[in-house]
Coordinates of C-alpha atoms in Angstrom, one line a residue:
X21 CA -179.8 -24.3 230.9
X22 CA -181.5 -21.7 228.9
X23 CA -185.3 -21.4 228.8
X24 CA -187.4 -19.5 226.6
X25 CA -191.1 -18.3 228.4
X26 CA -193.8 -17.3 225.8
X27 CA -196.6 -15.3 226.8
X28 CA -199.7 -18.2 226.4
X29 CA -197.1 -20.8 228.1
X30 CA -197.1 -18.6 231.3
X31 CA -199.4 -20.5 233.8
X32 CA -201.5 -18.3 236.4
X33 CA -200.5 -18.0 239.4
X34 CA -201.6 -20.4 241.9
X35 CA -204.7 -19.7 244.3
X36 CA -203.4 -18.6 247.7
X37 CA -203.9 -21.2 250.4
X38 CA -205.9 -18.8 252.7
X39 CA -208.9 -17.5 251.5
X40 CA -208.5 -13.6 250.9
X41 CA -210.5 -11.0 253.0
X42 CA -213.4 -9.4 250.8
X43 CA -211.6 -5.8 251.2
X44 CA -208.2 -7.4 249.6
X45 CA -209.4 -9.7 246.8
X46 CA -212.3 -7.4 245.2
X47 CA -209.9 -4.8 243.8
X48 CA -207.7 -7.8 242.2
X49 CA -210.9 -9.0 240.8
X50 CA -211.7 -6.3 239.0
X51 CA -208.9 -5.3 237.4
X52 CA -209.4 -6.8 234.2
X53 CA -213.2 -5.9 233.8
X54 CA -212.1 -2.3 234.6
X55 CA -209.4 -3.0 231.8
X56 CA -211.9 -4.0 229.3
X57 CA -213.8 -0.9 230.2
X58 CA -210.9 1.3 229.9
X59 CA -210.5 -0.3 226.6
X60 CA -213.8 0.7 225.4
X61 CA -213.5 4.3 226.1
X62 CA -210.0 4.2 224.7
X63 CA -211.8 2.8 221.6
X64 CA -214.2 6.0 221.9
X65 CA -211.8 8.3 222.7
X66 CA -210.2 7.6 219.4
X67 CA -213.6 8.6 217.2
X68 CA -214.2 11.9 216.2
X69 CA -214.3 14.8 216.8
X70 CA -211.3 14.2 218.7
X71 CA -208.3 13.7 216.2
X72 CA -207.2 11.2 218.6
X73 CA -207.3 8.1 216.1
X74 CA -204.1 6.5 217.2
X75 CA -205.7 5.6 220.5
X76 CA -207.5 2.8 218.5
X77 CA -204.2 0.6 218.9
X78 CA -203.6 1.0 222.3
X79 CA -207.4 0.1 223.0
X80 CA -207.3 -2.9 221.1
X81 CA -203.7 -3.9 223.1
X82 CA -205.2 -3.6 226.2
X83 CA -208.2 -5.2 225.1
X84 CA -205.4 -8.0 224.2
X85 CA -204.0 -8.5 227.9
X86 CA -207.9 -8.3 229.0
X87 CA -208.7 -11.2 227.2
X88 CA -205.2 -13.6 226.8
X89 CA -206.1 -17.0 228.2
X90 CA -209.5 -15.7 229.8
X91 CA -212.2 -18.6 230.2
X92 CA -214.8 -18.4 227.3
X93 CA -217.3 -17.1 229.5
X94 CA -215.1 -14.8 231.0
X95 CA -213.7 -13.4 227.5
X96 CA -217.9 -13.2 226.8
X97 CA -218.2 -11.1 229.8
X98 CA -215.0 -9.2 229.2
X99 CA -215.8 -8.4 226.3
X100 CA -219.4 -7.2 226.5
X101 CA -217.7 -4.3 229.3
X102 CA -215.4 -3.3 226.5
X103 CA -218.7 -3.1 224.0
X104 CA -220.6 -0.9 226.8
X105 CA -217.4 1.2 227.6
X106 CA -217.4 2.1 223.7
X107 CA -220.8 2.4 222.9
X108 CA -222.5 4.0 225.5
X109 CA -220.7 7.6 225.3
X110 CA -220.1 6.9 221.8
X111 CA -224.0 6.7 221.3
X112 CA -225.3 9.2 223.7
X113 CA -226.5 11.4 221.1
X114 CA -229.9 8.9 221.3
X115 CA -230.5 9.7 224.6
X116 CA -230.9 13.4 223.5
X117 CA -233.6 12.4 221.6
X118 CA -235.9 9.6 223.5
X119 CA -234.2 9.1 227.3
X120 CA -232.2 7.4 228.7
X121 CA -234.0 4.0 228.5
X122 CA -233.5 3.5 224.7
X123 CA -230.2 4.6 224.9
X124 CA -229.1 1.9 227.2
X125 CA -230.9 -0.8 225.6
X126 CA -229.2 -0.3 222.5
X127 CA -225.9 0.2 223.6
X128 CA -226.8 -2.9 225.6
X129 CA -228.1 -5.2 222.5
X130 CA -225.0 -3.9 220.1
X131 CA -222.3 -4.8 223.1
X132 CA -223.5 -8.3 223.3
X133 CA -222.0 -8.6 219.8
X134 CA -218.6 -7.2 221.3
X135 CA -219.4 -9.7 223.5
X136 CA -219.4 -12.4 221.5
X137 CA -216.0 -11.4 220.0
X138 CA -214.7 -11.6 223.1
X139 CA -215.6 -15.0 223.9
X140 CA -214.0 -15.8 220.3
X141 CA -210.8 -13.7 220.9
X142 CA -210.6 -15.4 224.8
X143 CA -211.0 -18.8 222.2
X144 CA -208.0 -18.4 219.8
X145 CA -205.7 -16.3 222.6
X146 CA -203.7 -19.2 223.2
X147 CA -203.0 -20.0 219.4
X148 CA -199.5 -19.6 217.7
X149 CA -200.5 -16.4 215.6
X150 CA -203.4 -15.4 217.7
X151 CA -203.5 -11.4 216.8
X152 CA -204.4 -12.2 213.5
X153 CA -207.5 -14.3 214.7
X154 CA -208.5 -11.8 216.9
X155 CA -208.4 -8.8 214.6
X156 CA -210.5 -11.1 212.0
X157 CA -213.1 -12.2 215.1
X158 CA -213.6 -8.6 215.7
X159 CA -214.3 -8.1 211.9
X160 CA -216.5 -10.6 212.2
X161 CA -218.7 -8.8 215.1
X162 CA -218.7 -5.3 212.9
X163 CA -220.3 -7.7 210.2
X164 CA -223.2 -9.1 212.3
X165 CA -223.7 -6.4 213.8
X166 CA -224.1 -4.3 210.1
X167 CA -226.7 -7.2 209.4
X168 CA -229.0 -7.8 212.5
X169 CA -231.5 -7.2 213.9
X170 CA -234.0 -5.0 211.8
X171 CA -230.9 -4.5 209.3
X172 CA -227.9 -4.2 211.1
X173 CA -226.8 -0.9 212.8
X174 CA -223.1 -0.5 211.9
X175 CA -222.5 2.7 214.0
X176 CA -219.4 2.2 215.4
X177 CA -217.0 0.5 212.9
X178 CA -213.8 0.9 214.0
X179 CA -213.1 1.9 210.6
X180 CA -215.0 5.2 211.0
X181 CA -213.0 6.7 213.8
X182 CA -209.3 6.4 211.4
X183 CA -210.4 9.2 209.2
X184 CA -207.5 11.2 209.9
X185 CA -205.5 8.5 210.6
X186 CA -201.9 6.7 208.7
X187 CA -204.2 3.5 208.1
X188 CA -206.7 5.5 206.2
X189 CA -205.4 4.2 202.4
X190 CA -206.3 0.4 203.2
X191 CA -210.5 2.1 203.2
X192 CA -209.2 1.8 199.1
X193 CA -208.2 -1.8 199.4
X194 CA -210.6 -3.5 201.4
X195 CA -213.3 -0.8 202.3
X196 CA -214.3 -0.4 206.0
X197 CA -213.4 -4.5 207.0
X198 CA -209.9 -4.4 206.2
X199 CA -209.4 -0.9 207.0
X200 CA -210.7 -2.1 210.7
X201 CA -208.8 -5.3 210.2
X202 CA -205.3 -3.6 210.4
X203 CA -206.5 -1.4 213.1
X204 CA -207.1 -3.8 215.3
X205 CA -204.8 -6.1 214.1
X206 CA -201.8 -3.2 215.0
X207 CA -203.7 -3.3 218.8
X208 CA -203.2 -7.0 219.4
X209 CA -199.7 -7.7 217.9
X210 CA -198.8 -4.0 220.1
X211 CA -199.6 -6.4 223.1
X212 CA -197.8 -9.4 222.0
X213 CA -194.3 -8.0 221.1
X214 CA -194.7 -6.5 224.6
X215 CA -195.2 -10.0 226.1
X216 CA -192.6 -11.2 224.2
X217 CA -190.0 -9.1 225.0
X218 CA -190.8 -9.4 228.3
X219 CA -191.1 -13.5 228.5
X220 CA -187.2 -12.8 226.5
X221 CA -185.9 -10.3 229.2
X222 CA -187.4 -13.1 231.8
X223 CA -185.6 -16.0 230.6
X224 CA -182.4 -13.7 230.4
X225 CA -182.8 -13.6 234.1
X226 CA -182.9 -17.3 235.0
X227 CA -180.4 -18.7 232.5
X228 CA -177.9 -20.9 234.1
X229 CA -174.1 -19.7 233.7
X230 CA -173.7 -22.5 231.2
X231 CA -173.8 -22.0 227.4
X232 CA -177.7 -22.7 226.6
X233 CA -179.5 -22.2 222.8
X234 CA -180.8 -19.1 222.4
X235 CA -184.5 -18.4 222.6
X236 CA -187.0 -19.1 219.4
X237 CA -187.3 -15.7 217.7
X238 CA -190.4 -16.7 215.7
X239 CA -192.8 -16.0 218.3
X240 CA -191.1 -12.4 218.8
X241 CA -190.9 -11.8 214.6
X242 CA -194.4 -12.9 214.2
X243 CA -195.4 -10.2 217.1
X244 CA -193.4 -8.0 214.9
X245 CA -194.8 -8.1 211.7
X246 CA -198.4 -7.9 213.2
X247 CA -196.9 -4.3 214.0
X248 CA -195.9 -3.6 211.3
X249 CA -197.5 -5.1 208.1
X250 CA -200.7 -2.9 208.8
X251 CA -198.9 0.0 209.0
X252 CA -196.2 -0.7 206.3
X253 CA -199.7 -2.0 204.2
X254 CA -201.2 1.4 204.7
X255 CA -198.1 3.2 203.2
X256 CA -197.9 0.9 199.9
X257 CA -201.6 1.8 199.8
X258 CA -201.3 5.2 199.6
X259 CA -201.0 5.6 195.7
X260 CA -204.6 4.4 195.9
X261 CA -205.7 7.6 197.5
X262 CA -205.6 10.3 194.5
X263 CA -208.3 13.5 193.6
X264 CA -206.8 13.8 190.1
X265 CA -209.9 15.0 188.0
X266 CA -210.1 11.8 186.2
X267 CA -213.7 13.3 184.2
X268 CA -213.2 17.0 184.5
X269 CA -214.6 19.0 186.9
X270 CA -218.1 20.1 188.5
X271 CA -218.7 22.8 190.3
X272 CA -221.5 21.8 193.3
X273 CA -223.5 23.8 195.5
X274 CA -224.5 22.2 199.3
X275 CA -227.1 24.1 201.1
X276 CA -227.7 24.3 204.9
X277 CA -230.9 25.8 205.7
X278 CA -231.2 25.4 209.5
X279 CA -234.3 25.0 211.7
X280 CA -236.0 26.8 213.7
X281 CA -235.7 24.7 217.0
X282 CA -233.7 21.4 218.2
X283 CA -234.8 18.3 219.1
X284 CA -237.6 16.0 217.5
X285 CA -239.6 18.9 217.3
X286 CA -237.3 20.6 214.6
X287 CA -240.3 19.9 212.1
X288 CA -242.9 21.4 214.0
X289 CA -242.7 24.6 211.6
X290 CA -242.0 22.3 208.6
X291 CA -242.5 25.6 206.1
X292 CA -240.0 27.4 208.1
X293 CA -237.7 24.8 207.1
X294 CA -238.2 25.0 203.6
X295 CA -238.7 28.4 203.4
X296 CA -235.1 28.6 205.3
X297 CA -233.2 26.7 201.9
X298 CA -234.8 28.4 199.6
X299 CA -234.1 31.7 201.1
X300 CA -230.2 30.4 201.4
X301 CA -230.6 29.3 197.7
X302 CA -231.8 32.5 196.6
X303 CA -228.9 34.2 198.0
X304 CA -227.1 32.1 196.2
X305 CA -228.2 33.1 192.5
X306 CA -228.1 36.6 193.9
X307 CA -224.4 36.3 194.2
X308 CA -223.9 33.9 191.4
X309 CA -225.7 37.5 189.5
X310 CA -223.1 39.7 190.8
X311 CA -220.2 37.8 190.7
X312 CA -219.3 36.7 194.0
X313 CA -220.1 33.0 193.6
X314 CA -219.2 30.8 190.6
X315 CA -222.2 29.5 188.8
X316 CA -223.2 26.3 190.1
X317 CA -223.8 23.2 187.9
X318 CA -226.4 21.6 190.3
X319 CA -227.4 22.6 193.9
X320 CA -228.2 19.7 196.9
X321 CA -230.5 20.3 200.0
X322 CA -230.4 18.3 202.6
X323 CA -232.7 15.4 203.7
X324 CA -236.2 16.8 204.9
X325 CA -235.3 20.2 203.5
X326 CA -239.2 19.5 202.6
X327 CA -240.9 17.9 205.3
X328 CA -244.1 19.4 203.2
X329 CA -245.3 16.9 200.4
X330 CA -244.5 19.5 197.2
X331 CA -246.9 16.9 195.3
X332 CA -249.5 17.5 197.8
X333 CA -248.9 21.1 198.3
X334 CA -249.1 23.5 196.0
X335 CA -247.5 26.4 198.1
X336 CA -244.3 24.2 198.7
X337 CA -243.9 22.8 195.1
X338 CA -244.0 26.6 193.8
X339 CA -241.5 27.8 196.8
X340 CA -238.9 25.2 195.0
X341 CA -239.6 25.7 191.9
X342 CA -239.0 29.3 192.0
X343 CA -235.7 29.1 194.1
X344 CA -234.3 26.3 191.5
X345 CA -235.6 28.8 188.7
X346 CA -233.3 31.5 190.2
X347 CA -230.6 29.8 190.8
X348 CA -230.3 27.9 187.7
X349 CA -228.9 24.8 188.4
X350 CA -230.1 21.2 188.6
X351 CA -231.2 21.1 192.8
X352 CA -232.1 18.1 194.7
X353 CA -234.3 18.0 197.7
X354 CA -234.9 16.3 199.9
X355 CA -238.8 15.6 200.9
X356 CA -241.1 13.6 202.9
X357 CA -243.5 12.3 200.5
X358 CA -247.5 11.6 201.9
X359 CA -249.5 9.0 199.8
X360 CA -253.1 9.1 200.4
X361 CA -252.4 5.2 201.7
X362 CA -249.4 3.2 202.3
X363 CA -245.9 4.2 203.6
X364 CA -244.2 7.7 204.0
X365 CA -241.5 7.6 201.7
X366 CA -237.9 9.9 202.4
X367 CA -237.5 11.2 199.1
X368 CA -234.4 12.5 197.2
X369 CA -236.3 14.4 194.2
X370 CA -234.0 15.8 190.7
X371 CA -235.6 19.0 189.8
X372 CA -234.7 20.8 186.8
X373 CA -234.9 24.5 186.6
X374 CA -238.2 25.1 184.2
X375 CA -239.0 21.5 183.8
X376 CA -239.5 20.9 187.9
X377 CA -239.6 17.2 189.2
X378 CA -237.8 14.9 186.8
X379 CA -236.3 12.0 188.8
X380 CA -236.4 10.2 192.4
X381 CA -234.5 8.0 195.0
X382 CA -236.4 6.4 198.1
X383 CA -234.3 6.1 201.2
X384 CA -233.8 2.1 200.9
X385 CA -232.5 1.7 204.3
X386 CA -234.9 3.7 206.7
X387 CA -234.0 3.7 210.1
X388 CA -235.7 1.2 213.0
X389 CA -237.0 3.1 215.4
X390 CA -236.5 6.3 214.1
X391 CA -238.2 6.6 210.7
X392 CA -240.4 3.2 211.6
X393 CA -240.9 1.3 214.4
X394 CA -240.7 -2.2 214.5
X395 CA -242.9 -4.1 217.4
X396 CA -244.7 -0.9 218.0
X397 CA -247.3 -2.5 220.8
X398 CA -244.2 -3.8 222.8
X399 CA -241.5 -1.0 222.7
X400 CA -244.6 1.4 223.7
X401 CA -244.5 -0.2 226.9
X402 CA -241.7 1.5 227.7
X403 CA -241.2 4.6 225.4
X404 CA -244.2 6.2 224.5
X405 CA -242.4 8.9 222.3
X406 CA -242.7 5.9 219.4
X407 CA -245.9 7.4 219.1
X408 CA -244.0 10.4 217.5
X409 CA -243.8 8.2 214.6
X410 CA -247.5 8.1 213.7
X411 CA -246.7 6.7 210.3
X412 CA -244.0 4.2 209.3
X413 CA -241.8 4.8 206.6
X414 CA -241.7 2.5 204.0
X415 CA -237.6 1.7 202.0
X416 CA -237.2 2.2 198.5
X417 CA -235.8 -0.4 196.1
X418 CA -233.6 1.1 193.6
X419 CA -230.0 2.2 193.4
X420 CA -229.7 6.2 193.5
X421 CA -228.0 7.8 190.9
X422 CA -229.2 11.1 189.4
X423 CA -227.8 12.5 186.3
X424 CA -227.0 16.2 187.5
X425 CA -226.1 18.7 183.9
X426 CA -224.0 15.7 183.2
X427 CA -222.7 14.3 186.1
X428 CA -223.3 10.8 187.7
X429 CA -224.3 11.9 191.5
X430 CA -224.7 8.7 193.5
X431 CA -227.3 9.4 196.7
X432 CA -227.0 7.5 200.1
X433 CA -229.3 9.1 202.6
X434 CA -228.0 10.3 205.9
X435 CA -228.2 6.2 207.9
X436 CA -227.8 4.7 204.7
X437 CA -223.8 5.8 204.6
X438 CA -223.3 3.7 207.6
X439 CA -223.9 0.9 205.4
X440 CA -221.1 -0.3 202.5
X441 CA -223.4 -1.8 200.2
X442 CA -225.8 1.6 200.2
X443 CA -222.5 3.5 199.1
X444 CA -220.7 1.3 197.0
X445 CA -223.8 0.1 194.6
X446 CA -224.0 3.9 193.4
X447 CA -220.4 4.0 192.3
X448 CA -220.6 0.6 190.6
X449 CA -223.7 2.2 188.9
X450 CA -221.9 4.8 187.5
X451 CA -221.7 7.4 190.4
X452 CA -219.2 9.8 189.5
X453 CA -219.6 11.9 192.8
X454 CA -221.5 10.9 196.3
X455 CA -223.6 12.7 198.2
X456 CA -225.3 12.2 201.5
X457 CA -228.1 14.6 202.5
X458 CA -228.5 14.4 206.1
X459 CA -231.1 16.0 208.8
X460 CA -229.0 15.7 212.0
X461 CA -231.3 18.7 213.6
X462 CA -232.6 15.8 215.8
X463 CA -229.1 15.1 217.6
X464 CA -228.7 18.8 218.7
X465 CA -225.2 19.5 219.6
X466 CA -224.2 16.1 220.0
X467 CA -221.0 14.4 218.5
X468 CA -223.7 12.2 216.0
X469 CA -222.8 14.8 213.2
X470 CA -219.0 14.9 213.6
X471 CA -219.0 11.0 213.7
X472 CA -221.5 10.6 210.5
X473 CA -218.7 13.4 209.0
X474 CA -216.1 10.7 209.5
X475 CA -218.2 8.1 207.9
X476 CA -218.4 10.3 204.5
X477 CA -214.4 11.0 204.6
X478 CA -213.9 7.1 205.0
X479 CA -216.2 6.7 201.7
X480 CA -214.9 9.1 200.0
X481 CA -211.3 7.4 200.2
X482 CA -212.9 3.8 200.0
X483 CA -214.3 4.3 196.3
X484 CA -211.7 7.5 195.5
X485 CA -214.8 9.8 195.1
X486 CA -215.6 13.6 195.9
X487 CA -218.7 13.5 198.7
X488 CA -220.7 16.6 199.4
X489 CA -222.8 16.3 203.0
X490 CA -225.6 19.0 202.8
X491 CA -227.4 18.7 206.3
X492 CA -229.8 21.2 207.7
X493 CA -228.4 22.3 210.7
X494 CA -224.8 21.1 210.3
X495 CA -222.1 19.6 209.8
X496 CA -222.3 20.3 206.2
X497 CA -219.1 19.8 204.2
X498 CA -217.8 19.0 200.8
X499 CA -215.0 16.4 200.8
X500 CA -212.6 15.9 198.2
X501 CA -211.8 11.7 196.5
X502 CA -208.7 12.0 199.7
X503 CA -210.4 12.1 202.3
X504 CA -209.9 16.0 202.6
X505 CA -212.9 18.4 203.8
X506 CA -212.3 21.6 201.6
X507 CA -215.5 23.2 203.1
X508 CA -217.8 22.8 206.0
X509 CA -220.3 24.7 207.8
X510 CA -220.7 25.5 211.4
X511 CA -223.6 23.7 213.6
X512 CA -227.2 25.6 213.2
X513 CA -225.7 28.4 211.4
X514 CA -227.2 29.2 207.8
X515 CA -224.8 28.7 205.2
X516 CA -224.0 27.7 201.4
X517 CA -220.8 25.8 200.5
X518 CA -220.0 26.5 196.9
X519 CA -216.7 24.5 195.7
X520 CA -215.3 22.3 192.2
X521 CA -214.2 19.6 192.6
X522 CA -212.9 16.5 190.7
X523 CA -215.0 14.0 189.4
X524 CA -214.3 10.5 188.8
X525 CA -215.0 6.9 187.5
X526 CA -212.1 4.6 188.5
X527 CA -213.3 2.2 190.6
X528 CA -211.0 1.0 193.5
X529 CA -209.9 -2.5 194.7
X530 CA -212.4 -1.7 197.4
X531 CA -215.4 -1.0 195.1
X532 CA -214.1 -4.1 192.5
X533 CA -213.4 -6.8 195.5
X534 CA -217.2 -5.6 197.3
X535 CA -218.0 -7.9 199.9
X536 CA -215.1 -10.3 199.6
X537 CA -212.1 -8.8 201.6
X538 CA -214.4 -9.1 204.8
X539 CA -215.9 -12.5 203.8
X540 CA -212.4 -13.5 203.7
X541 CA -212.1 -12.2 207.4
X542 CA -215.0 -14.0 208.6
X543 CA -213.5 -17.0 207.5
X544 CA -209.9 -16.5 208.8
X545 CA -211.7 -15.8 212.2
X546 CA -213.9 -18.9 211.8
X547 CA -210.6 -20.7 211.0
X548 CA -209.4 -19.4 214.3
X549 CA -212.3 -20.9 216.4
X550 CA -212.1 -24.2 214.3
X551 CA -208.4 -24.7 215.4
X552 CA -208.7 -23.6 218.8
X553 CA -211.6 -26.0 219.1
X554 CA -209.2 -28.6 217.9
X555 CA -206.5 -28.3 220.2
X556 CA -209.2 -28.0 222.7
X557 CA -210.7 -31.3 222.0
X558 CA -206.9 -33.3 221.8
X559 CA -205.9 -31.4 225.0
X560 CA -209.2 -32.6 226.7
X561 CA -208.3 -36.3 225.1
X562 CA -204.8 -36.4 226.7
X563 CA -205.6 -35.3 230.0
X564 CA -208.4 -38.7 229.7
X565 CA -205.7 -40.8 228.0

């Protein structure tokens, strides 16, 4: 007689009957937590700037056999592991700037919501279809995490380390949830076709030498075409992805000033800063003059190109106006603004050759901890450096868009592109091209600039738009609607990127749908937990019956 073994039917094997010696049975205990760990860093490994994207999949397959028929607790605990063995190194870059005690506690709050997905994942393991679940229960960490506490701190999105990779397209369908969705999804049904052809080779093994059915091939299909519907959906999507000029042309200008010194005390000589881009964008109209450059239609600095108030300082205001007069081109620049009470505010500011200020955008997200810090009594118990930030920064509450010689340029400040609703609200206001001034002279050398490069090349693909990152120490680049980087700049080096590229106003399924594909994936996941809970319940009844 023939049998057929599926992976969730397989039952542990039983206890041994003598207790194990402590030397024999630790190792076998932590196997799987030092699998979920593994997983983590696979999941790391995979973000830039390592092109290593398709090590996402195998992550999230291990992370499958971690977690198969785990106890919830156990898929809780199994799960957090995975969270710290991603975020930890991922996030390092914050211990450059505060210690090591902030680091950890972040990496430690945001893994509690990889947690979490692992206790749901552990949940809906045992289900008939259970990689789709799971990929959805991830989705649905990424979205808590984007939303609490102090606003959600989305770093990390699987999403953000395909930016090279084949799934890249789906960013236009769904934006960063589904694009993650199929990631993950691809991970989990990886493990289950594995399982399944291995339950299939088992039963091969024990079949009797009389004529028996053959085994069920829908558990082995459906394993299958969790394989393969991401990817095959990745190359339908692909017509999606397109830089045809769709409204001409503009020829932008990014600016990279650099600093005079690392660290949080980059601003310490706040003039040199600003004197350093408008020196760079003075040699830029020199060489527009004789030729060597293309005339600009509009010039960006970089967030905190200005750390001086130019309202508030005479000195500074003149510096930019005379650099924008000489180049001759729309410029924004970025700028800390000072009122005599209330709130910093991170400015983006539009000024016009001649005419000087004419237009700004507040930051609307500012960053917790960084550009304000929220319980300031308590987290100076243990970080005094919050001190740093003498004043809070206060958000904005309007939608960037600037009107640049013509062109619609949607802002999203440096955090804020971490965020799909700070990105996508300028396109659906008309953005025509995105840009994301940055000031990533805090991080040092750190990966935080490569990864926050990745982010822009994922947006740029999500709403089929041309992004230009001007930053003041680097990475700056300019980044065509597919994803491409046609210019960059070198970490702390002085430089101007001077490029055209194509604008457009299409929208994409992924701008049109906005939050909908990944409130869909919330739901299939609470689905998930709903029917596990189910089963749950009539198992527990008909063990009682």
């Amino acid at each position: 007689m023939s049998t057929t073994i599926a992976p969730a039917d397989v039952p542990e094997s039983p206890a041994p009957t003598a207790t194990p010696t402590r030397g024999r049975g630790l190792p076998r205990r932590l196997v799987r937590p030092a699998a979920a760990v593994l997983s983590g860093v696979l999941l790391f490994l995979s973000f830039p700037p390592r092109p290593l994207w398709w090590l996402a999949v195998p992550a999230f397959a291990l992370l499958g056999w971690t977690l198969r028929g785990r106890r919830l607790r156990a898929g809780f605990g199994l799960g957090y592991l995975a969270g710290l063995g991603f975020l930890m190194p991922l996030l390092i870059w914050t211990d450059a700037v505060v210690g090591w005690l902030p680091w950890v506690a972040l990496t430690g709050v945001e893994a509690l919501f990889m947690g979490a997905a692992g206790l749901g994942i552990a949940a809906v393991s045992r289900l008939p279809g259970w990689p789709v679940f799971a990929a959805g229960l991830w989705i649905a960490g990424e979205a808590a995490r984007a939303r609490v506490p102090f606003g959600g701190f989305p770093w990390g999105k699987i999403a953000f380390g395909q930016a090279d990779g084949i799934f890249l397209p789906l960013a236009a369908v769904g934006g960063t949830p589904v694009l993650g969705f199929a990631v993950a999804l691809c991970g989990f049904g990886l493990y289950e076709l594995v399982c399944q052809v291995l339950a299939r080779r088992a039963a091969a093994r024990f079949e009797d030498a009389a004529p028996a059915p053959a085994p069920a091939r829908g558990p082995l299909l459906a394993a299958a075409l969790a394989v393969l519907v991401p990817v095959t959906g990745a190359l339908a999507a692909r017509p999606l992805v397109s830089d045809a000029a769709e409204d001409g042309t503009a020829t932008v200008a990014a600016v990279q000033g650099n600093v005079p010194r690392l660290g949080l005390d980059f601003n310490a000589q706040r003039r040199q800063v600003l004197d350093n881009h408008v020196k760079r964008t003075e040699e830029l109209a020199d060489a527009v003059k004789a030729g060597r450059e293309p005339q600009p239609d509009f010039v960006l600095w970089p967030e905190n190109s200005s750390d001086i108030d130019p309202y508030a300082n005479a000195d500074a205001y003149q510096a930019i106006s005379d650099a924008v007069r000489e180049v001759n081109a729309p410029t924004v620049v970025g700028a800390v603004i000072s009122p005599p009470t209330g709130k910093l505010r991170n400015t983006l500011i539009q000024w016009e050759p001649n005419r000087g200020p004419v237009a700004e955008y507040d930051k609307r997200h500012v960053q917790p901890f960084g550009e304000y810090i929220p319980m300031r009594p308590f987290v100076r118990l243990f970080n005094k450096d919050v001190d740093r930030v003498s004043r809070d920064f206060g958000p904005g509450n309007k939608v960037g868009v600037f009107d640049l010689a013509g062109t619609k340029v949607g802002l999203a400040t440096c955090y804020e592109a971490a965020f799909d609703w700070a990105v996508r609200d300028t396109v659906t206001h008309g953005a025509q091209l995105i840009t994301v001034p940055s000031n990533n002279a805090t991080f040092g050398r750190s990966e935080m600039t490569y990864q926050q490069l990745a982010m822009s090349r994922v947006r740029a693909v999500e709403h089929s738009r041309s992004v230009v990152v001007p930053v003041t120490s680097g990475v700056s680049a300019i980044i065509r609607p597919d994803g491409e980087i046609v210019a960059r700049s070198e970490l702390f080096t002085p430089d101007v990127l001077v490029e055209k590229v194509p604008l457009r106003s299409s929208q994409t399924p992924a701008t049109r749908l906005g939050t909908l594909p990944e409130a869909l994936l919330v739901a299939l996941a609470a689905a998930g937990l709903g029917w596990s809970a189910v089963r749950a319940v009539r198992a527990r009844r008909n063990r009682t019956a």
